[in-house]
């Protein structure tokens, strides 16, 4: 039962984090959101002729926001995720 409870907490979801941003030599910490967690995967009982097993990864719809650090005219772009879901792994941007 303990293992089942942990699985529920580790599924793909949106979470808030603090990240450092820098501009004009000044660093500030801001709150933003990221996708965190795991996606369900079950190995097939047979080997596919293509040899390719579809893997799902926790990913989301990203956008960027701009903030200005006090005393600096240059804006800082930082990532913000809007929602999270399990999608097929893209080998071009994930290992």
Backbone as ProteinMPNN parsed JSONL, in Angstrom:
{"seq_chain_A": "XXXXXXXXXXXXXXXXXXXXXXXXXXXXXXXXXXXXXXXXXXXXXXXXXXXXXXXXXXXXXXXXXXXXXXXXXXXXXXXXXXXXXXXXXXXXXXX", "coords_chain_A": {"N_chain_A": [[0.805, -1.195, 0.0], [1.968, 1.222, 0.677], [3.76, 1.721, -1.45], [1.95, 2.09, -3.553], [0.735, 4.49, -2.876], [2.891, 6.266, -3.134], [3.279, 6.187, -5.905], [1.073, 7.607, -6.837], [1.639, 10.205, -6.034], [3.832, 10.795, -7.587], [3.097, 11.112, -10.229], [2.787, 12.796, -13.423], [2.692, 16.275, -13.171], [1.944, 19.804, -12.724], [4.103, 22.06, -11.103], [5.238, 24.506, -8.736], [8.26, 26.4, -8.71], [11.292, 28.017, -7.542], [13.505, 30.048, -9.31], [16.746, 31.343, -10.259], [17.241, 34.477, -11.89], [19.111, 36.588, -14.073], [20.246, 39.861, -14.812], [21.995, 42.666, -16.023], [24.074, 42.157, -14.265], [22.817, 41.697, -11.873], [21.178, 39.47, -9.722], [18.1, 37.906, -9.211], [15.587, 36.008, -7.483], [12.852, 34.232, -8.76], [9.412, 33.125, -8.91], [8.201, 30.394, -10.747], [6.691, 27.974, -12.99], [6.94, 24.418, -13.547], [6.983, 21.196, -15.216], [6.658, 18.146, -13.529], [7.366, 14.851, -12.491], [6.352, 11.404, -13.169], [5.473, 9.288, -15.954], [3.177, 6.716, -16.675], [4.393, 3.552, -17.632], [4.594, 0.466, -19.25], [6.374, -2.426, -19.867], [6.316, -4.296, -22.874], [5.242, -7.712, -23.313], [6.41, -8.991, -25.423], [8.88, -8.759, -28.073], [8.941, -6.113, -30.238], [8.735, -6.042, -33.836], [9.714, -3.712, -34.95], [11.369, -2.835, -33.029], [11.042, -0.652, -31.483], [9.887, 0.888, -28.697], [7.234, 2.692, -27.442], [7.721, 5.475, -25.462], [6.575, 7.466, -22.795], [6.776, 10.811, -21.679], [6.861, 13.35, -19.135], [5.606, 16.347, -19.992], [4.891, 19.69, -21.17], [2.933, 22.617, -22.141], [4.798, 25.277, -22.995], [5.663, 28.681, -22.359], [7.074, 31.98, -22.519], [7.819, 34.533, -20.199], [8.418, 37.995, -19.444], [10.41, 39.85, -17.238], [11.386, 42.732, -15.349], [14.246, 43.671, -13.674], [14.698, 45.691, -10.893], [16.277, 48.759, -11.484], [17.537, 47.992, -13.785], [17.517, 48.262, -17.25], [17.209, 46.228, -19.079], [15.155, 43.571, -20.002], [14.319, 40.32, -18.635], [13.879, 37.118, -19.902], [11.975, 34.311, -18.955], [11.11, 30.832, -18.506], [7.768, 29.48, -18.442], [5.431, 27.069, -17.594], [2.252, 26.046, -18.758], [0.451, 23.879, -18.621], [0.558, 20.36, -17.86], [1.279, 17.124, -19.204], [1.381, 13.653, -20.171], [3.353, 12.77, -22.844], [4.546, 11.437, -26.001], [7.975, 10.59, -26.085], [10.321, 12.779, -27.485], [13.066, 12.171, -29.322], [14.752, 14.113, -30.308], [14.939, 16.224, -28.53], [15.222, 15.127, -26.054], [16.753, 12.707, -23.876]], "CA_chain_A": [[0.0, 0.0, 0.0], [2.836, 2.391, 0.721], [4.258, 1.941, -2.805], [0.86, 2.618, -4.387], [0.555, 5.903, -2.519], [3.999, 7.019, -3.709], [3.044, 6.293, -7.332], [0.095, 8.662, -7.09], [2.282, 11.502, -5.837], [4.906, 11.041, -8.538], [2.63, 11.219, -11.61], [3.06, 14.055, -14.115], [1.878, 17.393, -12.703], [2.539, 21.132, -12.707], [4.541, 22.445, -9.764], [5.9, 25.814, -8.64], [9.66, 26.388, -8.278], [11.993, 29.312, -7.556], [14.715, 29.984, -10.129], [17.459, 32.626, -10.33], [17.36, 35.157, -13.185], [20.153, 37.615, -13.972], [20.332, 40.907, -15.818], [22.843, 43.787, -15.587], [24.895, 41.718, -13.138], [21.975, 41.564, -10.678], [20.438, 38.218, -9.702], [16.905, 37.835, -8.374], [14.883, 34.728, -7.513], [11.445, 34.405, -9.11], [8.586, 31.916, -8.916], [7.696, 29.974, -12.052], [6.136, 26.628, -12.933], [7.562, 23.394, -14.375], [6.349, 19.88, -15.164], [7.422, 17.249, -12.673], [6.73, 13.566, -12.234], [6.571, 10.287, -14.069], [4.348, 8.809, -16.75], [3.047, 5.267, -16.597], [4.958, 2.767, -18.731], [4.627, -0.974, -19.0], [7.103, -3.12, -20.928], [5.549, -5.287, -23.619], [5.73, -9.079, -23.069], [7.086, -9.482, -26.621], [9.754, -7.792, -28.723], [8.327, -5.583, -31.451], [9.598, -6.142, -35.019], [10.36, -2.423, -35.194], [12.339, -2.63, -31.966], [10.809, 0.654, -30.873], [8.893, 0.887, -27.639], [6.826, 4.08, -27.203], [7.93, 5.963, -24.103], [5.888, 8.719, -22.496], [7.493, 11.692, -20.761], [6.076, 14.44, -18.564], [5.93, 17.557, -20.736], [3.781, 20.633, -21.131], [2.908, 23.757, -23.055], [5.674, 26.3, -22.436], [5.725, 30.024, -22.912], [8.079, 32.783, -21.812], [7.387, 35.83, -19.693], [9.528, 38.938, -19.277], [10.375, 40.665, -16.023], [12.451, 43.733, -15.258], [14.866, 43.795, -12.363], [14.78, 47.11, -10.522], [17.563, 49.379, -11.774], [18.107, 47.449, -15.018], [16.587, 48.482, -18.364], [17.122, 45.024, -19.912], [14.222, 42.574, -19.486], [14.774, 38.938, -18.535], [12.871, 36.121, -20.291], [12.053, 33.074, -18.196], [10.094, 29.874, -18.945], [6.598, 29.202, -17.606], [4.615, 26.01, -18.196], [0.818, 26.305, -18.547], [-0.183, 22.625, -18.219], [1.441, 19.201, -18.002], [0.646, 15.88, -19.635], [2.298, 12.626, -20.653], [3.413, 12.744, -24.303], [5.608, 10.576, -26.515], [9.308, 11.164, -25.972], [10.921, 13.252, -28.725], [14.514, 11.964, -29.171], [15.511, 15.282, -30.732], [15.17, 17.147, -27.413], [15.262, 14.384, -24.785], [17.575, 11.505, -23.92]], "C_chain_A": [[0.848, 1.26, 0.0], [3.348, 2.722, -0.677], [3.196, 2.527, -3.714], [0.639, 4.093, -4.108], [1.647, 6.76, -3.126], [3.814, 7.198, -5.206], [2.083, 7.415, -7.662], [0.738, 10.034, -6.96], [3.303, 11.811, -6.907], [4.414, 11.143, -9.983], [2.826, 12.644, -12.129], [2.11, 15.167, -13.654], [2.664, 18.71, -12.762], [2.93, 21.471, -11.271], [5.266, 23.788, -9.832], [7.329, 25.633, -8.132], [10.193, 27.81, -8.268], [13.273, 29.128, -8.356], [15.412, 31.35, -10.103], [17.434, 33.176, -11.761], [18.359, 36.299, -13.006], [20.063, 38.591, -15.132], [21.13, 42.061, -15.226], [23.698, 43.418, -14.365], [24.141, 41.567, -11.836], [21.183, 40.258, -10.789], [19.261, 38.329, -8.743], [16.303, 36.448, -8.509], [13.415, 35.006, -7.806], [10.719, 33.06, -9.016], [8.123, 31.647, -10.339], [7.164, 28.555, -11.91], [6.866, 25.711, -13.909], [6.703, 22.134, -14.313], [7.258, 18.946, -14.376], [6.661, 15.95, -12.53], [6.984, 12.551, -13.327], [5.293, 9.937, -14.817], [4.348, 7.291, -16.714], [3.636, 4.609, -17.838], [4.982, 1.31, -18.319], [5.342, -1.633, -20.162], [6.213, -4.179, -21.561], [6.1, -6.685, -23.336], [6.421, -9.683, -24.29], [7.942, -8.367, -27.225], [9.127, -7.392, -30.055], [9.27, -5.747, -32.641], [10.313, -4.827, -35.332], [11.426, -2.135, -34.151], [12.147, -1.33, -31.215], [9.642, 0.572, -29.905], [8.514, 2.334, -27.357], [6.985, 4.425, -25.729], [7.187, 7.274, -23.936], [6.724, 9.506, -21.486], [6.56, 12.797, -20.291], [6.513, 15.736, -19.235], [4.721, 18.477, -20.708], [3.864, 21.689, -22.2], [3.656, 24.908, -22.393], [5.47, 27.639, -23.119], [6.804, 30.77, -22.122], [7.457, 34.099, -21.379], [8.627, 36.7, -19.509], [9.333, 39.694, -17.983], [11.529, 41.637, -16.07], [12.942, 43.794, -13.823], [15.041, 45.282, -12.085], [16.194, 47.642, -10.769], [18.22, 48.873, -13.037], [17.102, 47.614, -16.156], [16.366, 47.244, -19.244], [16.186, 44.002, -19.263], [14.828, 41.178, -19.496], [13.622, 38.025, -18.94], [13.075, 34.872, -19.457], [10.896, 32.16, -18.585], [8.979, 29.694, -17.911], [5.805, 28.111, -18.309], [3.152, 26.263, -17.823], [0.068, 25.054, -18.101], [0.785, 21.489, -18.491], [0.641, 17.98, -18.423], [1.741, 14.898, -20.062], [2.213, 12.573, -22.171], [4.554, 11.848, -24.74], [6.935, 11.316, -26.458], [9.833, 11.545, -27.352], [12.439, 13.108, -28.591], [15.358, 13.145, -29.618], [15.791, 16.24, -29.583], [15.173, 16.452, -26.06], [16.129, 13.139, -24.961], [16.904, 10.441, -23.105]], "O_chain_A": [[0.478, 2.259, -0.617], [3.37, 3.893, -1.056], [3.499, 3.37, -4.558], [0.379, 4.863, -5.032], [1.375, 7.868, -3.589], [4.155, 8.253, -5.74], [2.26, 8.107, -8.665], [0.4, 10.942, -7.721], [3.621, 12.98, -7.125], [5.239, 11.252, -10.891], [3.01, 13.578, -11.348], [0.89, 15.027, -13.733], [3.892, 18.711, -12.839], [2.177, 21.199, -10.335], [5.834, 24.15, -10.863], [7.583, 24.821, -7.242], [9.627, 28.701, -8.902], [14.034, 28.188, -8.127], [14.761, 32.383, -9.947], [17.587, 32.424, -12.723], [18.447, 36.901, -11.936], [19.836, 38.204, -16.278], [20.958, 42.398, -14.054], [24.003, 44.274, -13.535], [24.753, 41.334, -10.793], [20.588, 39.975, -11.829], [19.407, 38.788, -7.61], [16.485, 35.784, -9.53], [12.803, 35.885, -7.2], [11.343, 31.999, -9.041], [7.705, 32.561, -11.049], [7.187, 27.994, -10.814], [7.349, 26.15, -14.953], [5.812, 22.016, -13.472], [8.478, 18.962, -14.542], [5.432, 15.954, -12.455], [7.726, 12.8, -14.278], [4.187, 10.246, -14.376], [5.405, 6.661, -16.721], [3.402, 5.06, -18.96], [5.343, 0.968, -17.193], [4.968, -1.43, -21.317], [5.456, -4.867, -20.876], [7.305, -6.835, -23.138], [6.966, -10.784, -24.201], [7.752, -7.189, -26.925], [8.822, -8.243, -30.89], [10.483, -5.608, -32.483], [11.397, -4.833, -35.915], [12.292, -1.286, -34.364], [12.989, -0.945, -30.403], [8.529, 0.216, -30.292], [9.395, 3.141, -27.058], [6.445, 3.742, -24.859], [7.174, 8.103, -24.846], [7.303, 8.936, -20.56], [5.59, 13.136, -20.968], [7.652, 16.173, -19.07], [3.644, 18.076, -20.267], [4.747, 21.665, -23.057], [3.222, 25.447, -21.375], [5.148, 27.711, -24.305], [7.37, 30.234, -21.169], [6.667, 34.699, -22.108], [9.746, 36.194, -19.429], [8.226, 40.129, -17.666], [12.529, 41.4, -16.746], [12.16, 43.948, -12.885], [15.484, 46.036, -12.952], [17.178, 47.053, -10.323], [19.344, 49.27, -13.348], [15.962, 47.16, -16.047], [15.444, 47.217, -20.058], [16.392, 43.611, -18.115], [15.739, 40.893, -20.272], [12.521, 38.132, -18.4], [14.205, 34.421, -19.268], [9.824, 32.64, -18.953], [9.201, 29.748, -16.702], [5.534, 28.221, -19.505], [2.856, 26.65, -16.692], [-0.854, 25.147, -17.29], [1.727, 21.642, -19.269], [-0.522, 17.822, -18.05], [2.887, 15.289, -20.283], [1.137, 12.358, -22.729], [5.436, 11.53, -23.942], [7.009, 12.511, -26.744], [9.796, 10.737, -28.28], [13.051, 13.848, -27.821], [16.556, 13.185, -29.341], [16.764, 16.993, -29.632], [15.13, 17.117, -25.025], [16.226, 12.587, -26.057], [17.42, 9.328, -22.997]]}, "name": "protein", "num_of_chains": 1, "seq": "XXXXXXXXXXXXXXXXXXXXXXXXXXXXXXXXXXXXXXXXXXXXXXXXXXXXXXXXXXXXXXXXXXXXXXXXXXXXXXXXXXXXXXXXXXXXXXX"}
